[in-house]
Tab-separated table of C-alpha atoms and ligand atoms in Angstrom:
chain	number	residue	atom	x	y	z
A	68	MET	CA	-4.012	19.678	8.996
A	69	LEU	CA	-5.917	19.451	5.714
A	70	GLY	CA	-5.694	22.569	3.565
A	71	LEU	CA	-8.005	23.155	0.624
A	72	SER	CA	-7.124	25.563	-2.137
A	73	GLY	CA	-9.580	26.385	-4.911
A	74	GLY	CA	-10.428	23.736	-7.485
A	75	ILE	CA	-13.255	21.435	-8.448
A	76	ALA	CA	-11.464	18.540	-6.686
A	77	CYS	CA	-12.595	20.205	-3.443
A	78	TYR	CA	-15.645	17.969	-3.668
A	79	LYS	CA	-13.356	15.012	-2.924
A	80	ALA	CA	-12.027	16.665	0.228
A	81	ALA	CA	-15.194	15.721	2.123
A	82	GLU	CA	-14.552	12.028	1.492
A	83	LEU	CA	-10.878	12.512	2.292
A	84	VAL	CA	-11.741	13.889	5.738
A	85	ARG	CA	-13.879	10.808	6.373
A	86	GLU	CA	-11.133	8.444	5.223
A	87	LEU	CA	-8.516	10.116	7.411
A	88	ILE	CA	-10.734	10.072	10.465
A	89	LYS	CA	-11.635	6.423	9.912
A	90	ALA	CA	-7.885	5.710	9.738
A	91	GLY	CA	-7.464	7.290	13.182
A	92	ALA	CA	-6.273	10.801	12.351
A	93	THR	CA	-7.399	14.061	13.904
A	94	VAL	CA	-8.175	16.359	10.998
A	95	GLN	CA	-8.069	20.139	11.263
A	96	VAL	CA	-9.361	21.772	8.089
A	97	ALA	CA	-8.285	25.157	6.785
A	98	MET	CA	-9.398	26.499	3.433
A	99	THR	CA	-8.750	29.424	1.148
A	100	GLU	CA	-11.431	31.804	0.000
A	101	ALA	CA	-11.253	30.216	-3.472
A	102	ALA	CA	-11.931	26.781	-1.931
A	103	GLU	CA	-15.076	28.169	-0.297
A	104	HIS	CA	-16.524	28.655	-3.780
A	105	PHE	CA	-16.448	24.881	-4.259
A	106	ILE	CA	-17.385	23.408	-0.875
A	107	THR	CA	-18.641	24.915	2.353
A	108	ALA	CA	-16.850	25.083	5.672
A	109	VAL	CA	-20.061	23.693	7.202
A	110	THR	CA	-19.630	20.367	5.395
A	111	LEU	CA	-16.005	20.057	6.433
A	112	GLN	CA	-16.716	21.076	10.030
A	113	ALA	CA	-19.461	18.472	10.289
A	114	LEU	CA	-17.199	15.745	8.912
A	115	SER	CA	-14.081	16.694	10.860
A	116	ASN	CA	-15.968	17.559	14.038
A	117	ARG	CA	-13.792	20.650	14.419
A	118	PRO	CA	-14.303	24.296	13.503
A	119	VAL	CA	-12.818	25.079	10.093
A	120	PHE	CA	-10.411	27.990	9.687
A	121	THR	CA	-10.822	30.224	6.657
A	122	SER	CA	-9.225	33.513	7.623
A	123	GLN	CA	-6.037	34.791	9.181
A	124	TRP	CA	-8.189	37.382	10.954
A	125	ASP	CA	-10.227	34.711	12.730
A	126	ALA	CA	-10.563	35.998	16.298
A	127	ARG	CA	-11.610	32.654	17.840
A	128	ASP	CA	-8.073	31.882	19.008
A	129	HIS	CA	-7.146	33.925	22.069
A	130	ASN	CA	-3.867	35.097	20.592
A	131	ASN	CA	-5.405	35.561	17.125
A	132	MET	CA	-2.581	33.521	15.637
A	133	ALA	CA	-4.319	30.600	13.966
A	134	HIS	CA	-1.338	30.075	11.629
A	135	ILE	CA	0.928	29.398	14.631
A	136	ASN	CA	-1.500	27.420	16.758
A	137	LEU	CA	-2.671	25.116	13.963
A	138	THR	CA	0.796	24.245	12.757
A	139	ARG	CA	2.198	23.588	16.243
A	140	GLU	CA	-0.461	20.902	16.723
A	141	ALA	CA	-0.059	19.298	13.295
A	142	ASP	CA	2.131	16.325	12.342
A	143	ALA	CA	1.715	17.221	8.690
A	144	ILE	CA	-0.047	19.659	6.408
A	145	LEU	CA	-1.722	18.063	3.410
A	146	ILE	CA	-2.853	20.505	0.736
A	147	ALA	CA	-5.598	18.731	-1.220
A	148	PRO	CA	-6.503	20.029	-3.663
A	149	ALA	CA	-3.351	22.027	-4.392
A	150	SER	CA	-4.139	24.444	-7.206
A	151	ALA	CA	-1.512	25.769	-9.636
A	152	ASP	CA	-1.976	29.240	-8.194
A	153	PHE	CA	-1.603	28.122	-4.594
A	154	ILE	CA	1.627	26.252	-5.380
A	155	ALA	CA	2.995	29.282	-7.236
A	156	LYS	CA	2.340	31.259	-4.092
A	157	LEU	CA	3.892	28.739	-1.704
A	158	LEU	CA	7.199	28.466	-3.442
A	159	HIS	CA	7.701	32.213	-3.212
A	160	GLY	CA	7.018	32.083	0.508
A	161	ARG	CA	4.042	34.357	0.108
A	162	ALA	CA	1.639	34.421	3.030
A	163	ASP	CA	-1.264	36.755	2.334
A	164	GLU	CA	-4.017	34.457	3.635
A	165	LEU	CA	-4.272	31.815	6.352
A	166	LEU	CA	-3.349	28.637	4.470
A	167	SER	CA	-0.172	29.915	2.803
A	168	LEU	CA	0.688	31.676	6.067
A	169	ALA	CA	0.361	28.353	7.917
A	170	CYS	CA	2.552	26.554	5.357
A	171	LEU	CA	5.256	29.186	5.850
A	172	ALA	CA	4.916	29.242	9.633
A	173	ARG	CA	5.011	25.489	10.157
A	174	PRO	CA	7.996	24.020	12.049
A	175	ILE	CA	9.735	22.673	8.963
A	176	ASP	CA	11.539	19.816	10.797
A	177	ARG	CA	8.522	18.234	12.426
A	178	CYS	CA	5.531	19.241	10.327
A	179	ALA	CA	5.802	17.833	6.806
A	180	LEU	CA	4.179	19.535	3.834
A	181	LEU	CA	2.438	17.252	1.343
A	182	VAL	CA	0.648	18.593	-1.703
A	183	ALA	CA	-1.874	16.852	-3.949
A	184	PRO	CA	-2.012	18.754	-7.236
A	185	ALA	CA	-5.390	19.073	-8.953
A	186	MET	CA	-5.677	20.950	-12.214
A	187	ASN	CA	-6.331	20.772	-15.923
A	188	ARG	CA	-3.695	18.794	-17.854
A	189	GLU	CA	-2.439	21.868	-19.746
A	190	MET	CA	-2.010	23.747	-16.474
A	191	TRP	CA	-0.141	20.770	-14.985
A	192	ALA	CA	2.113	20.351	-18.050
A	193	HIS	CA	2.923	24.075	-18.275
A	194	PRO	CA	6.631	24.741	-17.707
A	195	ALA	CA	5.768	27.270	-14.999
A	196	THR	CA	3.823	24.663	-13.005
A	197	GLN	CA	6.486	21.995	-13.491
A	198	ARG	CA	9.164	24.464	-12.411
A	199	ASN	CA	7.138	25.454	-9.373
A	200	PHE	CA	6.566	21.863	-8.260
A	201	ALA	CA	10.244	21.005	-8.766
A	202	GLN	CA	11.200	23.946	-6.567
A	203	LEU	CA	8.651	22.973	-3.942
A	204	VAL	CA	10.139	19.464	-3.810
A	205	ALA	CA	13.628	20.969	-3.533
A	206	ASP	CA	12.298	22.967	-0.573
A	207	GLY	CA	11.301	19.704	1.127
A	208	ALA	CA	7.652	19.184	0.169
A	209	THR	CA	6.260	15.828	-0.964
A	210	VAL	CA	4.050	15.778	-4.045
A	211	LEU	CA	1.292	13.152	-4.079
A	212	GLY	CA	0.248	12.339	-7.625
A	213	PRO	CA	-1.278	13.759	-9.691
A	214	GLY	CA	-3.403	10.997	-11.181
A	215	ASN	CA	-4.280	10.569	-14.815
A	216	GLY	CA	-7.626	10.255	-16.544
A	217	ASP	CA	-10.900	12.078	-17.179
A	218	GLN	CA	-10.944	15.670	-16.023
A	219	ALA	CA	-13.930	17.782	-15.004
A	220	CYS	CA	-13.307	20.021	-18.041
A	221	GLY	CA	-13.856	17.035	-20.346
A	222	GLU	CA	-10.197	16.634	-21.271
A	223	ILE	CA	-8.126	13.557	-20.462
A	224	GLY	CA	-4.608	13.561	-19.047
A	225	ASP	CA	-2.363	14.190	-16.040
A	226	GLY	CA	-3.540	16.515	-13.311
A	227	ARG	CA	-6.395	14.757	-11.545
A	228	MET	CA	-6.179	14.827	-7.789
A	229	LEU	CA	-5.568	11.342	-6.377
A	230	GLU	CA	-8.672	9.660	-5.007
A	231	PRO	CA	-9.372	10.113	-1.283
A	232	HIS	CA	-8.396	6.525	-0.422
A	233	GLU	CA	-5.163	6.925	-2.386
A	234	LEU	CA	-4.300	10.129	-0.526
A	235	ARG	CA	-5.070	8.382	2.769
A	236	ASP	CA	-2.709	5.528	1.876
A	237	GLU	CA	0.001	7.949	0.694
A	238	LEU	CA	-0.203	9.845	3.961
A	239	ILE	CA	-0.050	6.657	6.041
A	240	ALA	CA	2.931	5.462	3.976
A	241	PHE	CA	4.673	8.799	4.491
A	242	PHE	CA	4.778	8.185	8.240
A	243	GLN	CA	6.239	4.651	8.042
A	244	PRO	CA	9.984	4.276	8.745
A	245	LYS	CA	11.934	3.713	5.521
A	246	LEU	CA	13.492	0.458	6.758
A	247	LEU	CA	13.843	-1.107	3.311
A	248	ALA	CA	14.922	1.972	1.320
A	249	GLY	CA	16.894	0.916	-1.738
A	250	LYS	CA	15.974	-2.784	-1.332
A	251	ARG	CA	14.167	-4.897	-3.917
A	252	VAL	CA	11.457	-7.127	-2.518
A	253	LEU	CA	9.676	-9.940	-4.334
A	254	VAL	CA	6.417	-11.277	-2.876
A	255	THR	CA	4.154	-14.133	-3.988
A	256	ALA	CA	0.512	-13.988	-2.900
A	257	GLY	CA	-2.841	-15.681	-3.277
A	258	PRO	CA	-3.714	-19.157	-4.474
A	259	THR	CA	-2.726	-20.690	-7.784
A	260	PHE	CA	-5.261	-22.194	-10.162
A	261	GLU	CA	-4.402	-25.432	-11.913
A	262	PRO	CA	-6.688	-26.068	-14.868
A	263	ILE	CA	-8.418	-29.393	-15.437
A	264	ASP	CA	-10.142	-28.304	-18.635
A	265	PRO	CA	-10.988	-24.840	-20.073
A	266	VAL	CA	-13.601	-24.148	-17.378
A	267	ARG	CA	-12.545	-26.112	-14.278
A	268	GLY	CA	-9.538	-26.264	-12.055
A	269	LEU	CA	-7.898	-27.021	-8.707
A	270	THR	CA	-7.367	-24.137	-6.339
A	271	ASN	CA	-7.594	-23.250	-2.650
A	272	ARG	CA	-9.155	-20.645	-0.394
A	273	SER	CA	-6.205	-18.284	0.044
A	274	SER	CA	-7.488	-14.713	-0.309
A	275	GLY	CA	-4.105	-13.106	-1.006
A	276	LYS	CA	-4.694	-10.524	1.739
A	277	MET	CA	-1.567	-11.358	3.776
A	278	GLY	CA	0.726	-11.235	0.743
A	279	PHE	CA	-0.827	-8.002	-0.514
A	280	ALA	CA	-0.392	-6.491	2.964
A	281	ILE	CA	3.289	-7.508	2.950
A	282	ALA	CA	3.783	-5.966	-0.493
A	283	ARG	CA	2.134	-2.772	0.740
A	284	ALA	CA	4.182	-2.666	3.952
A	285	ALA	CA	7.429	-3.222	2.019
A	286	ALA	CA	6.531	-0.390	-0.390
A	287	GLU	CA	5.678	1.875	2.566
A	288	ALA	CA	9.121	1.038	3.968
A	289	GLY	CA	10.714	2.382	0.792
A	290	ALA	CA	11.381	-0.892	-1.070
A	291	ASP	CA	10.981	-1.472	-4.780
A	292	VAL	CA	8.300	-4.177	-4.699
A	293	THR	CA	7.226	-6.792	-7.237
A	294	LEU	CA	4.103	-8.758	-6.343
A	295	LEU	CA	3.419	-12.037	-8.129
A	296	ALA	CA	-0.299	-12.502	-7.616
A	297	GLY	CA	-2.352	-15.604	-8.207
A	298	PRO	CA	-5.993	-15.169	-9.221
A	299	VAL	CA	-7.420	-12.758	-6.611
A	300	ALA	CA	-9.626	-9.685	-6.960
A	301	LEU	CA	-7.658	-7.411	-4.608
A	302	ALA	CA	-6.585	-3.859	-5.444
A	303	THR	CA	-2.871	-3.428	-6.103
A	304	PRO	CA	-1.160	-1.523	-3.276
A	305	ARG	CA	0.253	1.826	-4.386
A	306	HIS	CA	3.737	1.846	-5.887
A	307	VAL	CA	3.803	-1.943	-6.164
A	308	ARG	CA	4.596	-3.638	-9.494
A	309	ARG	CA	2.043	-6.409	-9.880
A	310	VAL	CA	2.401	-9.407	-12.164
A	311	ASP	CA	-0.692	-11.594	-12.415
A	312	VAL	CA	-0.161	-15.314	-12.851
A	313	THR	CA	-2.521	-18.271	-12.796
A	314	THR	CA	-0.652	-21.540	-12.327
A	315	ALA	CA	2.158	-22.647	-10.025
A	316	VAL	CA	4.449	-23.119	-13.024
A	317	GLU	CA	3.787	-19.548	-14.177
A	318	MET	CA	4.423	-18.256	-10.656
A	319	HIS	CA	7.621	-20.334	-10.480
A	320	ASP	CA	8.922	-18.972	-13.796
A	321	ALA	CA	8.106	-15.367	-12.880
A	322	ALA	CA	9.694	-15.775	-9.418
A	323	LEU	CA	12.891	-17.302	-10.775
A	324	ALA	CA	13.178	-14.524	-13.349
A	325	ALA	CA	12.867	-11.792	-10.704
A	326	ALA	CA	14.612	-13.424	-7.711
A	327	PRO	CA	18.277	-13.004	-8.770
A	328	SER	CA	17.878	-9.208	-8.706
A	329	SER	CA	15.886	-9.196	-5.421
A	330	ASP	CA	17.223	-8.621	-1.903
A	331	VAL	CA	14.243	-10.231	-0.196
A	332	PHE	CA	11.787	-12.940	-1.261
A	333	VAL	CA	8.614	-13.463	0.755
A	334	ALA	CA	6.665	-16.545	-0.334
A	335	THR	CA	3.154	-15.935	0.951
A	336	ALA	CA	1.318	-17.701	-1.864
A	337	ALA	CA	-0.637	-20.862	-1.169
A	338	VAL	CA	0.793	-22.644	-4.193
A	339	ALA	CA	-1.155	-25.713	-5.295
A	340	ASP	CA	0.934	-28.776	-4.503
A	341	TRP	CA	-0.239	-30.671	-7.575
A	342	ARG	CA	-1.465	-30.005	-11.077
A	343	VAL	CA	-3.383	-32.233	-13.463
A	344	ALA	CA	-0.932	-34.176	-15.644
A	345	SER	CA	-2.807	-33.598	-18.888
A	346	VAL	CA	-5.261	-30.738	-19.188
A	347	ALA	CA	-8.286	-31.509	-21.385
A	348	GLY	CA	-8.525	-29.284	-24.458
A	349	SER	CA	-12.307	-28.989	-24.215
A	350	LYS	CA	-14.807	-29.198	-21.374
A	351	ILE	CA	-15.060	-32.705	-19.965
A	352	LYS	CA	-18.705	-33.647	-20.400
A	353	LYS	CA	-20.854	-35.503	-17.955
A	354	ALA	CA	-23.149	-37.984	-19.633
A	355	GLU	CA	-25.365	-40.879	-18.713
A	356	GLY	CA	-23.332	-44.059	-18.374
A	357	ARG	CA	-19.987	-42.346	-18.891
A	358	VAL	CA	-17.320	-43.218	-16.295
A	359	VAL	CA	-16.434	-40.580	-13.728
A	360	PRO	CA	-13.108	-39.084	-14.824
A	361	ALA	CA	-9.974	-39.856	-12.827
A	362	PHE	CA	-7.144	-37.339	-12.852
A	363	GLU	CA	-3.496	-38.085	-12.656
A	364	LEU	CA	-1.702	-35.404	-10.647
A	365	VAL	CA	1.927	-34.334	-10.854
A	366	GLU	CA	3.781	-32.345	-8.227
A	367	ASN	CA	4.316	-28.620	-8.791
A	368	PRO	CA	7.777	-27.116	-8.400
A	369	ASP	CA	8.543	-25.718	-4.953
A	370	ILE	CA	9.066	-22.022	-5.735
A	371	LEU	CA	10.504	-21.052	-2.363
A	372	ALA	CA	12.965	-23.950	-2.288
A	373	ALA	CA	14.026	-23.192	-5.869
A	374	VAL	CA	14.694	-19.533	-5.062
A	375	ALA	CA	16.564	-20.487	-1.874
A	376	ARG	CA	18.806	-22.809	-3.949
A	377	LEU	CA	19.960	-20.003	-6.282
A	378	PRO	CA	23.710	-19.345	-6.111
A	379	LYS	CA	23.132	-15.937	-4.485
A	380	PRO	CA	19.617	-16.168	-3.073
A	381	PRO	CA	17.709	-13.191	-1.726
A	382	PHE	CA	16.839	-13.281	1.995
A	383	CYS	CA	14.029	-15.872	1.851
A	384	VAL	CA	10.947	-15.885	4.056
A	385	GLY	CA	8.464	-18.727	3.841
A	386	PHE	CA	4.975	-19.127	5.248
A	387	ALA	CA	3.466	-22.171	6.874
A	388	ALA	CA	-0.318	-22.388	7.033
A	389	GLU	CA	-1.093	-25.272	9.342
A	390	SER	CA	-4.028	-26.581	11.307
A	391	GLU	CA	-1.966	-27.688	14.348
A	392	ASN	CA	1.611	-28.075	15.665
A	393	LEU	CA	2.563	-24.723	14.154
A	394	VAL	CA	6.136	-24.504	15.396
A	395	ALA	CA	7.077	-28.121	14.671
A	396	HIS	CA	5.812	-27.842	11.083
A	397	ALA	CA	7.538	-24.500	10.647
A	398	ARG	CA	10.860	-25.938	11.865
A	399	GLU	CA	10.535	-28.806	9.433
A	400	LYS	CA	10.007	-26.305	6.543
A	401	LEU	CA	12.965	-24.208	7.696
A	402	GLN	CA	15.146	-27.312	7.263
A	403	ARG	CA	13.558	-28.751	4.153
A	404	LYS	CA	13.515	-25.476	2.201
A	405	GLN	CA	16.795	-24.170	3.634
A	406	VAL	CA	15.431	-20.686	4.383
A	407	PRO	CA	16.358	-18.423	7.323
A	408	LEU	CA	12.812	-17.502	8.408
A	409	ILE	CA	9.411	-19.193	8.391
A	410	VAL	CA	6.222	-17.400	9.391
A	411	ALA	CA	3.676	-19.808	10.813
A	412	ASN	CA	-0.054	-19.188	10.989
A	413	LEU	CA	-3.189	-21.233	11.457
A	414	GLY	CA	-4.741	-21.810	8.036
A	415	PRO	CA	-8.396	-21.862	9.076
A	416	ALA	CA	-7.857	-18.732	11.237
A	417	THR	CA	-6.322	-16.644	8.452
A	418	PHE	CA	-7.812	-17.515	5.034
A	419	GLY	CA	-10.035	-14.653	3.885
A	420	ARG	CA	-9.767	-12.688	7.127
A	421	ASP	CA	-8.459	-9.155	7.619
A	422	ASP	CA	-6.619	-10.134	10.792
A	423	ASN	CA	-4.215	-12.887	11.686
A	424	ALA	CA	-1.684	-14.004	14.319
A	425	LEU	CA	1.859	-15.014	13.346
A	426	THR	CA	4.710	-16.990	14.876
A	427	LEU	CA	8.174	-16.213	13.487
A	428	VAL	CA	10.399	-19.273	13.536
A	429	ASP	CA	14.124	-19.138	12.801
A	430	ALA	CA	17.293	-20.961	13.864
A	431	ASP	CA	17.419	-18.976	17.129
A	432	GLY	CA	13.877	-19.539	18.348
A	433	GLU	CA	10.316	-18.325	18.045
A	434	ARG	CA	8.581	-14.995	18.350
A	435	GLU	CA	4.832	-14.422	18.520
A	436	LEU	CA	3.188	-11.520	16.722
A	437	PRO	CA	-0.208	-11.412	18.445
A	438	ARG	CA	-3.477	-11.159	16.537
A	439	ALA	CA	-3.816	-7.864	14.683
A	440	GLU	CA	-4.854	-6.525	11.292
A	441	LYS	CA	-2.818	-8.074	8.491
A	442	ILE	CA	-1.305	-4.707	7.531
A	443	VAL	CA	-0.122	-4.188	11.120
A	444	LEU	CA	1.470	-7.654	11.169
A	445	ALA	CA	2.964	-7.035	7.729
A	446	ARG	CA	4.691	-3.871	9.023
A	447	GLN	CA	6.067	-5.825	11.997
A	448	LEU	CA	7.318	-8.553	9.675
A	449	VAL	CA	8.964	-5.955	7.424
A	450	ALA	CA	10.755	-4.534	10.484
A	451	GLU	CA	11.944	-8.048	11.408
A	452	ILE	CA	13.206	-8.675	7.884
A	453	ALA	CA	14.979	-5.295	7.800
A	454	ALA	CA	16.694	-6.065	11.131
A	455	ARG	CA	17.882	-9.461	9.832
A	456	LEU	CA	19.118	-7.898	6.583
A	457	SER	CA	21.172	-5.321	8.445
A	458	ARG	CA	22.675	-8.064	10.657
A	459	ARG	CA	23.628	-10.003	7.521
A	460	THR	CA	25.531	-7.169	5.843
B	574	C5P	O1	4.879	-26.951	3.193
B	574	C5P	P1	4.796	-26.084	1.976
B	574	C5P	O2	5.669	-26.641	0.895
B	574	C5P	O3	3.396	-25.833	1.526
B	574	C5P	O4	5.454	-24.685	2.413
B	574	C5P	C1	4.787	-23.449	2.353
B	574	C5P	C2	5.740	-22.350	1.942
B	574	C5P	O5	6.385	-22.678	0.723
B	574	C5P	C3	5.041	-21.049	1.633
B	574	C5P	O6	5.953	-19.989	1.865
B	574	C5P	C4	4.724	-21.185	0.176
B	574	C5P	O7	4.530	-19.896	-0.458
B	574	C5P	C5	5.944	-21.874	-0.347
B	574	C5P	N1	5.688	-22.756	-1.489
B	574	C5P	C6	6.205	-22.462	-2.722
B	574	C5P	N2	5.991	-23.312	-3.778
B	574	C5P	C7	5.294	-24.453	-3.622
B	574	C5P	C8	4.748	-24.763	-2.360
B	574	C5P	C9	4.961	-23.915	-1.310
B	574	C5P	O8	6.842	-21.422	-2.885
B	574	C5P	N3	5.081	-25.248	-4.663
């Protein structure tokens, strides 16, 4: 159930309905009279493909109890935008119009209340608002945001409603089991780039999508996540600490600094095996008659093996991107790198794609995770890691 209270961020609710529906949700909209000043019920009905409820006196339901019927069908109520006034009302348990009535009437154990504040920064910072939100959280609600930045009033600060795609991701994350709560997870992702001169370098075609999906899934599962990202142009998953690196040596140094305080290390990155021994200080020029340059390569450090060799290593998971003999290669890596779990996938069938198929290989055997979206596989992998962690302790 998506509830709109009055605020200019109502214009974003239309996009939010679209995002939620695209993500597979059924969206039932209810809105306050104040919200109707900002966006029409017609727009939201058209986008949600369901009649919108605006009044507690709506006679369309046979029993005339929209506040009961709507909340018995809902898995969650998301109030977006949540105005300062509406929140003030909720925490007092007031119920003088449909939306606040529905919030009060919801089955508190199986219909979560999430609120996305949207207001001017002074209104957000006011002690009354802060007190009200703190009380709402104490009463069991989840507050999403607010964001920070330009406000419709022209001021800049805290109080912006999160963007529709951010609210969608927050809501999806809310429903994931918190299998890694309290755990620290370190993930490497993407390619590395090994410079030849100031404008050229050696790299590979890893997109970083699998590693970013794993970082997102771990964060959804309640972990504190650090993502060491090679040069990729992907958006950082919410609540993930991202550290951008370029070369294998930089990734190695960042990983070894973070690994001792991590519970889990997932090495998804396609680290370049070699780097150029001496990087030219200026662009190597091509000229008539000049000999074609030859590069001496040196081997890069093996980040995963180095982390696994630490005196108290985190639970280490490696990846194997192969073109054939998946399981045999994965077994060889399991031995060589001395890690408890290797995830094998076919390189050409994963690089750059949004889906993948994985084979988990450990000392006990193999398990296939059939082709699915990378985020779906990442959640399955997180569940596998969580199960192994709990067996270890
Ligand atoms: O066979 P390879 O050494 O490429 O093994 C791949 C696995 O090892 C991946 O998990 C990859 O992230 C990790 N790796 C690493 N550092 C390297 C090479 C590979 O962490 N220099």
